[in-house]
Coordinates of C-alpha atoms in Angstrom, one line a residue:
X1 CA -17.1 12.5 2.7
X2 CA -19.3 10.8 0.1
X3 CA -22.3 11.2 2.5
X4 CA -21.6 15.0 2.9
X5 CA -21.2 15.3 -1.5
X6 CA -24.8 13.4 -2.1
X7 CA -26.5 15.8 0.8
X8 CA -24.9 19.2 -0.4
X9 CA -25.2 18.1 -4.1
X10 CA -27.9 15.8 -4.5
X11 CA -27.9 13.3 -7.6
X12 CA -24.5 14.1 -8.2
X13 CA -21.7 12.1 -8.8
X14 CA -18.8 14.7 -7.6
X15 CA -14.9 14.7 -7.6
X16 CA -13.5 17.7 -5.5
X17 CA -10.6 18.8 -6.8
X18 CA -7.9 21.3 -5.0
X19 CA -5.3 23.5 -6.9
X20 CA -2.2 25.3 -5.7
X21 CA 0.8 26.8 -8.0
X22 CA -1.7 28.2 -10.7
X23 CA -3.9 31.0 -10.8
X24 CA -7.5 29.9 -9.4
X25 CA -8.9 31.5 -12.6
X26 CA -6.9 29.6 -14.9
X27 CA -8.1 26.4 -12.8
X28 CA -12.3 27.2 -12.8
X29 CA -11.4 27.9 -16.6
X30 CA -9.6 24.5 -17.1
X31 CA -12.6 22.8 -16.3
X32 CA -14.9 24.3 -18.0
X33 CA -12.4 23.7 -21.1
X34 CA -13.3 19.8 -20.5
X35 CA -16.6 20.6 -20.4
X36 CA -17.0 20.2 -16.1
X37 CA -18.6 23.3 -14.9
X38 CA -17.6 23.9 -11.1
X39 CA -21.0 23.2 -8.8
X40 CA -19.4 25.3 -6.6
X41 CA -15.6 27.0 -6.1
X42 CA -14.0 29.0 -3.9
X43 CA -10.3 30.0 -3.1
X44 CA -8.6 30.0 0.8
X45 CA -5.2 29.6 2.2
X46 CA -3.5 29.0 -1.3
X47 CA -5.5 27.0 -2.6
X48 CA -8.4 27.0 -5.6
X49 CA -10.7 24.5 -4.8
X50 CA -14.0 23.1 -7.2
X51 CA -16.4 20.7 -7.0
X52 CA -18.0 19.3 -10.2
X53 CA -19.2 16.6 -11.9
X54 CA -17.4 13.6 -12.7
X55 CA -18.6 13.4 -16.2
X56 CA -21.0 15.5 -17.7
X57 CA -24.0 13.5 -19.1
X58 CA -26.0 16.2 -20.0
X59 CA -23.4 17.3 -22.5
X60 CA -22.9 13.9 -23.6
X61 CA -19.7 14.0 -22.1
X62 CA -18.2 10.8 -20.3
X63 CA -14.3 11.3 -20.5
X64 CA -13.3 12.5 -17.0
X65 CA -10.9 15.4 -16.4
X66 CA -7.5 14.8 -17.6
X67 CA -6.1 16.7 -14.0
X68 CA -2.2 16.4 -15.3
X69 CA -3.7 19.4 -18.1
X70 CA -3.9 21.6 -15.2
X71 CA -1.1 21.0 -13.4
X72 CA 2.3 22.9 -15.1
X73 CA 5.1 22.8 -13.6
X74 CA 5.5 24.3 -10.3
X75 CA 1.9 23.7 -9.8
X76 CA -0.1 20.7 -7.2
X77 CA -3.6 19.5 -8.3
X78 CA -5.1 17.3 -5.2
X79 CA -8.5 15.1 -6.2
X80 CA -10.9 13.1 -4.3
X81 CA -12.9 11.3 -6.4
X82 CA -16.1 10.0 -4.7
X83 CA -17.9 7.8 -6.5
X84 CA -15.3 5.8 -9.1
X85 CA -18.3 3.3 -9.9
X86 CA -21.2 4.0 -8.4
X87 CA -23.1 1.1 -9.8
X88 CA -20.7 -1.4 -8.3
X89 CA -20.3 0.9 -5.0
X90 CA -16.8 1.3 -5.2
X91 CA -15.0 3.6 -2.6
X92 CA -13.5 6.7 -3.2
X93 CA -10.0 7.3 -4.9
X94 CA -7.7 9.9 -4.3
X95 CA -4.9 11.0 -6.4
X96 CA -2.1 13.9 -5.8
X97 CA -0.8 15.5 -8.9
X98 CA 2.6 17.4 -8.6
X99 CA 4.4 19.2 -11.9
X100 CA 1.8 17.5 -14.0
X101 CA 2.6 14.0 -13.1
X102 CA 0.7 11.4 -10.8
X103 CA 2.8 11.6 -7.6
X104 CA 0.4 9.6 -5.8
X105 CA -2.5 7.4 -6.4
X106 CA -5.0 4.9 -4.0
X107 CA -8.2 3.9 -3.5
X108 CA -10.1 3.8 0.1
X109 CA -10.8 0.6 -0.6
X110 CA -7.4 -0.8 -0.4
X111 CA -4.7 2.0 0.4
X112 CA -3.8 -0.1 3.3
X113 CA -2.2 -2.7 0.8
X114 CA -1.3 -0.7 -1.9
X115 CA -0.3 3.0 -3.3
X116 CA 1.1 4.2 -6.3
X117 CA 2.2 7.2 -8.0
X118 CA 6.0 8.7 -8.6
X119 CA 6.3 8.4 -5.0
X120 CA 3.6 5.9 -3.4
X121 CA 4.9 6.6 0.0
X122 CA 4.4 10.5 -0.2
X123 CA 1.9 10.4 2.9
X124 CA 3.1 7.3 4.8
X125 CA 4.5 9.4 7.7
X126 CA 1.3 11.3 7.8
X127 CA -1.0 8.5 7.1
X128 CA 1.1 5.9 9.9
X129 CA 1.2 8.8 11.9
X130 CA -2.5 8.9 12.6
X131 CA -3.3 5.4 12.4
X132 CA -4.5 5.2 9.2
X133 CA -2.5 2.9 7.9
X134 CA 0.3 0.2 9.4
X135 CA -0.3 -3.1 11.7
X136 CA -2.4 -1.6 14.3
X137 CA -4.7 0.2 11.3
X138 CA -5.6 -3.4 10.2
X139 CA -9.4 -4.5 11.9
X140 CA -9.0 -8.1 13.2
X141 CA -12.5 -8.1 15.2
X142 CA -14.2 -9.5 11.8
X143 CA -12.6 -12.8 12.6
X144 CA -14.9 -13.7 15.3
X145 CA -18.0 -13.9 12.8
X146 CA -19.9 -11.7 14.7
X147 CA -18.7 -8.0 13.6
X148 CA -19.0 -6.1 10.8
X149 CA -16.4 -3.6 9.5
X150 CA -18.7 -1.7 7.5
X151 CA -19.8 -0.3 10.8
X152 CA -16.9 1.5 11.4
X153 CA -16.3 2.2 7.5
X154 CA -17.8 6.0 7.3
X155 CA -15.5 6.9 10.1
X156 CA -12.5 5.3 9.0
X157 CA -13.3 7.1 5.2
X158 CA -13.5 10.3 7.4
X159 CA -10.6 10.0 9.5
X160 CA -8.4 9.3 6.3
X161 CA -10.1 12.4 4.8
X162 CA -9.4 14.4 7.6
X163 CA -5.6 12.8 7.6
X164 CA -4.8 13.8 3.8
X165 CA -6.3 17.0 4.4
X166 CA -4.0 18.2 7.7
X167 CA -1.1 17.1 5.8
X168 CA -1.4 19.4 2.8
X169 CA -3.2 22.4 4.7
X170 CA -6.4 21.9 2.6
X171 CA -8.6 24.7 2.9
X172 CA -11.4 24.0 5.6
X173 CA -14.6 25.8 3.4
X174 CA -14.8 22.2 1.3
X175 CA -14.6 20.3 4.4
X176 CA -16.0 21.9 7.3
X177 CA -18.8 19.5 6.9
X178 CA -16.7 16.2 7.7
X179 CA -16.6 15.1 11.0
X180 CA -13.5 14.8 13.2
X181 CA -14.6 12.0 14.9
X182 CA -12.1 9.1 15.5
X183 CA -12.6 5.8 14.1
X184 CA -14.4 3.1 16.6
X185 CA -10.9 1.3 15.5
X186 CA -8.0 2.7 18.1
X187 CA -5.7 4.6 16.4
X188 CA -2.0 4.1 18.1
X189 CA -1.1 6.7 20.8
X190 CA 1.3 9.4 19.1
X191 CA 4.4 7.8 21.3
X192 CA 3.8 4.6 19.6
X193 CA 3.4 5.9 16.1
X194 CA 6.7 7.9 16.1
X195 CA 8.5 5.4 18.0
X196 CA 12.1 4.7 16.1
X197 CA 13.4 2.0 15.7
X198 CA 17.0 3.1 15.2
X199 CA 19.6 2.6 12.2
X200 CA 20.5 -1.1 11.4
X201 CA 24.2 -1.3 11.8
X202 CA 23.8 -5.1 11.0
X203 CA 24.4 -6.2 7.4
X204 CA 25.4 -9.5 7.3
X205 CA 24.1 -11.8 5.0
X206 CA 20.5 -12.4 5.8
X207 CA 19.8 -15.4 2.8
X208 CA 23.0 -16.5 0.6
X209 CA 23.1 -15.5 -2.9
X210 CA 21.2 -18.7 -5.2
X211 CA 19.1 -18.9 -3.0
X212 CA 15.6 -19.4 -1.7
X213 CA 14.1 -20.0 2.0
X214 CA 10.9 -20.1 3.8
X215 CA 10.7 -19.8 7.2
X216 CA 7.4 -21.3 9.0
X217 CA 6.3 -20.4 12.6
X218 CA 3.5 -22.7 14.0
X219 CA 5.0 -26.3 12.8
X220 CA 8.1 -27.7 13.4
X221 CA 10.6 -28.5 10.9
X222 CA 10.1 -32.0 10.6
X223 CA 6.7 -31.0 9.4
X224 CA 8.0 -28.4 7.2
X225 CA 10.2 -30.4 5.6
X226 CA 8.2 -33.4 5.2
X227 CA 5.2 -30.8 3.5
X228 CA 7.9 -29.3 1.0
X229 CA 9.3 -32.8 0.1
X230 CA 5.9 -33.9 -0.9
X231 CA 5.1 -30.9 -3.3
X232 CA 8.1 -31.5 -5.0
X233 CA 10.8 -29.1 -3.2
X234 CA 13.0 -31.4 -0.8
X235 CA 15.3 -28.9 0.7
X236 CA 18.7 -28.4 0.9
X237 CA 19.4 -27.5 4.0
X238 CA 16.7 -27.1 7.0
X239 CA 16.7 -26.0 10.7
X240 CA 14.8 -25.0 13.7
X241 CA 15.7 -22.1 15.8
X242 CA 13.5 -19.3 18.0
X243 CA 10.2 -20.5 17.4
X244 CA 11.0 -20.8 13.5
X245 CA 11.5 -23.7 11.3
X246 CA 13.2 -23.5 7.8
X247 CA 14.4 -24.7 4.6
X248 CA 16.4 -23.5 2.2
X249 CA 16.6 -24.6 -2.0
X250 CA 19.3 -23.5 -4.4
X251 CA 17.8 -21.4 -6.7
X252 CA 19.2 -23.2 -9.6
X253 CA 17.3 -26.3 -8.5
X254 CA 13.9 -25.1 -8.6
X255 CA 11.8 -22.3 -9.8
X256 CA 11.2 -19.4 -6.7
X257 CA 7.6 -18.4 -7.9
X258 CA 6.6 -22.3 -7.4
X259 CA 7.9 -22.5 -3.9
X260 CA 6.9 -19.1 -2.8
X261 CA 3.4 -20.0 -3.8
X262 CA 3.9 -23.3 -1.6
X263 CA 4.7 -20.7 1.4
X264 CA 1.7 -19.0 0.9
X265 CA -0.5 -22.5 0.5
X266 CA 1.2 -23.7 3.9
X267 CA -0.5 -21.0 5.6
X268 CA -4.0 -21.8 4.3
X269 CA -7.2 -24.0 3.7
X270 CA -4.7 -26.5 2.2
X271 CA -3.0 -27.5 5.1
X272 CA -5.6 -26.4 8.1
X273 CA -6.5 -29.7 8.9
X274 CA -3.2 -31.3 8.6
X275 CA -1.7 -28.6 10.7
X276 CA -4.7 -28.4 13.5
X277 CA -6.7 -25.1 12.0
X278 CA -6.7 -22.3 10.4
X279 CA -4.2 -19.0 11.2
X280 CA -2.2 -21.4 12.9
X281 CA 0.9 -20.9 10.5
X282 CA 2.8 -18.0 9.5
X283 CA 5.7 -17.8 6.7
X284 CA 8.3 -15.8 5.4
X285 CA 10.1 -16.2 2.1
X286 CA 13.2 -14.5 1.2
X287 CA 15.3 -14.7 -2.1
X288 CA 18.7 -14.5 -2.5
X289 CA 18.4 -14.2 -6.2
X290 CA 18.4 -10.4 -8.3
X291 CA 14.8 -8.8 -8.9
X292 CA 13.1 -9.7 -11.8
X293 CA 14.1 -7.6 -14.8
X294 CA 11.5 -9.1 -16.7
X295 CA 8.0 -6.6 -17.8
X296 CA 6.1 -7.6 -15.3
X297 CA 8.4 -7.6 -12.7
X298 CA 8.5 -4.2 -12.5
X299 CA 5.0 -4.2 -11.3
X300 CA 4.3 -5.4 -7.5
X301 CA 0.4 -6.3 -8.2
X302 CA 1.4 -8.2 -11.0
X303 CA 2.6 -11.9 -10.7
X304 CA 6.3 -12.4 -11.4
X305 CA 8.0 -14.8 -13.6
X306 CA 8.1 -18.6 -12.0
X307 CA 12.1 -17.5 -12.4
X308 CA 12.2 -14.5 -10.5
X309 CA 9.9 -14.1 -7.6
X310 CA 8.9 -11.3 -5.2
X311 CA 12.2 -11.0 -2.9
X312 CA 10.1 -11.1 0.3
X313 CA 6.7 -12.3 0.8
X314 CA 4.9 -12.6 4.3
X315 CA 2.2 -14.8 4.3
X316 CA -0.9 -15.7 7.0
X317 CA -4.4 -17.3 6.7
X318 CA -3.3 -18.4 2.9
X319 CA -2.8 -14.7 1.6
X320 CA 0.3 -13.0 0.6
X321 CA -0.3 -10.0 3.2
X322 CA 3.1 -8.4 1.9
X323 CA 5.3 -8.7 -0.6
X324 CA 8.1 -6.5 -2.0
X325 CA 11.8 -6.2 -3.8
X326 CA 14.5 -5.3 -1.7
X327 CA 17.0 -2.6 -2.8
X328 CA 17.6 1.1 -4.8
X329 CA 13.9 1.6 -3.7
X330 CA 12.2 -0.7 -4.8
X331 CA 10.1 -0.9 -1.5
X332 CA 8.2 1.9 -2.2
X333 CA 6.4 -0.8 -5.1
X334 CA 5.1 -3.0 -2.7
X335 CA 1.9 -4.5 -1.5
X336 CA 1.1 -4.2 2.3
X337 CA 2.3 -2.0 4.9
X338 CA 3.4 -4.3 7.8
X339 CA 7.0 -3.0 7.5
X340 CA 6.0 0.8 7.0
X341 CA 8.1 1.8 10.7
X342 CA 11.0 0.4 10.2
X343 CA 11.2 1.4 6.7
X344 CA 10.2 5.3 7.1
X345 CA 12.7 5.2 10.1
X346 CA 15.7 3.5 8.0
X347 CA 15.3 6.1 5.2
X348 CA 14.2 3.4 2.7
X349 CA 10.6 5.0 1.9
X350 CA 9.1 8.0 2.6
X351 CA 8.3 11.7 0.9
X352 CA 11.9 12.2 1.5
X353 CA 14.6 9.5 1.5
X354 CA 17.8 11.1 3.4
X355 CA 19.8 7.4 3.4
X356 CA 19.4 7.8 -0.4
X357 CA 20.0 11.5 -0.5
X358 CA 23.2 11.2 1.4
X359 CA 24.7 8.3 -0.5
X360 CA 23.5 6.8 -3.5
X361 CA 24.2 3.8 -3.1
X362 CA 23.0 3.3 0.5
X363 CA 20.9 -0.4 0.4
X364 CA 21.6 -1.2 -3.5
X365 CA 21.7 -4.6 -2.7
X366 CA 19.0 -4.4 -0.2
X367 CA 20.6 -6.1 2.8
X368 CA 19.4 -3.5 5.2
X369 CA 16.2 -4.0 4.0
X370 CA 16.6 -7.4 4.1
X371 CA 18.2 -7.1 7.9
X372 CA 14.8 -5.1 9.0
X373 CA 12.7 -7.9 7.8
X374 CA 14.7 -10.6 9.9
X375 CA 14.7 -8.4 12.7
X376 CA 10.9 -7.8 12.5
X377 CA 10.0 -11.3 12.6
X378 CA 12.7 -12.5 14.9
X379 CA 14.5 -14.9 12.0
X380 CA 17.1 -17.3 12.3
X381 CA 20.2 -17.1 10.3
X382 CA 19.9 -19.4 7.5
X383 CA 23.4 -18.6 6.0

């Protein structure tokens, strides 16, 4: 997309914007009211479309276009923005504007770990639908040394493009020029991506209330246990069952954001050579304790309070791949899209919710949330 905006509009830095719900004249005019004078413009299957600068030097006008302007109620605005920061080669972003407000927001560069917006998972279908995002989206050649993802990068930008585009009915004029080409990465066959994964019945305690466990795959538990005593955390409790070792802490005992950073460590540089190498150990951690109602814990980027850590945080190679709180929605603030399936299929996220439509209180306390993690990863009871 980028490459097709720098040949059609050379020495341009361009957003292209989409409109739909307002008059294309009142759009064109709303731009020029910022001072960003279309480049070019057009109007198919009911939508007003413009490209244009992203600021306007030559008028000695930086600000960008405030989009949620143009946007009234009833109305959609849809952005691509294609060079963010050019001089530090940033990718694209892309934002969806619905009723004036920011529905949904991401940037190529990292819309597989995080979207946000009223409703960050207002594509998710589309986007796991096609591949573009979920486990099998993630490129796990670079680990042998030898390949590069930026190879494949142009096509993957395009084939998100192309994704976003079939999903609202964008008007083809605007993107004719992009390529339809698949990404060198497999995309998963259609029967795979709509697989369900049916309703969890299940709803039994998953982790006791007060308190905190991490489960580790790839040592044993006297390992586990031995590691956690030495940092400080001897557990409570600790087992071994179905290729899992775990421990448990009551939450009054020691501070979750402390020992959920020692389940991230454990899967690390720290430990490789204690534990034979790297990406040989996996964990989960799970809290039993309510979601931080502190500032910041209303932000999933954002570090929580040592008191009040993430309620679920999967970790490999000594990165947090996915994190999230459990319950009333919170998912849809999460980092990572591991569990995107079997949350879409429960309800739980998605441009529509019908669990939460039909009862209001469906998940509250996030046990089937909780349940779809343990039955992802295959976890042993720890209650």
């Amino acid at each position: 997309m980028t490459t097709w905006l720098h040949g059609t509009f050379p020495h341009h830095e361009a957003n292209l914007a989409f409109a739909r719900g307002l008059p294309a004249d009142a759009f064109f005019k709303g731009l020029r009211e910022q001072n960003h004078e279309p480049l070019a413009q057009g109007e198919a299957d009911g939508w007003a479309w413009a490209v244009h600068d992203m600021v306007n030097g030559e008028e000695h006008h930086y600000e960008e276009v405030d989009y949620g302007r143009l946007c009234p109620p009833g109305a959609e605005v849809v952005v691509f923005v294609t060079e963010p920061c050019s001089a530090k080669a940033h990718g694209p972003h892309f934002v969806y504007y619905r009723d004036g407000r920011t529905t949904l927001f991401f940037s190529f560069e990292d819309y597989r770990q995080k979207r946000v917006g009223d409703n960050p998972d207002y594509l998710s279908a589309e986007l796991f639908a096609a591949g573009v995002i979920g486990p099998a989206a993630e490129c796990e050649e670079w680990k042998d040394g030898a390949h590069d993802c930026f190879d494949h990068q142009e096509a993957d930008e395009l084939r998100l493009v192309r994704t976003i585009a079939d999903a609202f009915g964008l008007p083809s004029p605007p993107l004719a020029a992009l390529s339809r080409d698949p990404s060198p990465l497999d995309a998963p066959s259609a029967a795979m991506a709509t697989k369900p994964v049916g309703a969890v019945r299940e709803t039994r305690p998953v982790i006791a209330p007060g308190t905190y466990a991490v489960h580790a795959r790839g040592i044993d538990v006297t390992e586990l246990a031995a590691v956690c005593a030495e940092a400080g955390y001897p557990a409570r409790t600790q087992g071994e069952c179905g290729g899992w070792a775990w421990v448990t802490w009551d939450a009054a005992d020691v501070r979750g954001g402390e020992v959920s950073q020692l389940a991230g460590f454990l899967t690390g540089f720290r430990y490789d050579e204690r534990f034979g190498g790297p990406d040989r150990v996996e964990t989960v951690f799970l809290a039993g304790t309510p979601v931080c109602a502190c500032p910041n814990g209303r932000y999933y980027s954002i570090r929580h309070c040592e008191d009040h850590p993430f309620q679920f945080q999967n970790s490999r190679g000594g990165f947090a791949r996915t994190y999230f709180n459990v319950g009333r929605g919170r998912e849809t603030q999460r980092h990572g899209d591991l569990l995107i399936r079997e949350l879409l299929d429960a309800g739980i996220v998605g441009r529509e919710t019908p669990a939460y439509d039909a009862d209001p209180d469906f998940n509250a306390d996030g046990a089937v949330t909780m349940r779809i993690i343990a039955d992802h990863f295959g976890l042993p009871a720890t209650t």
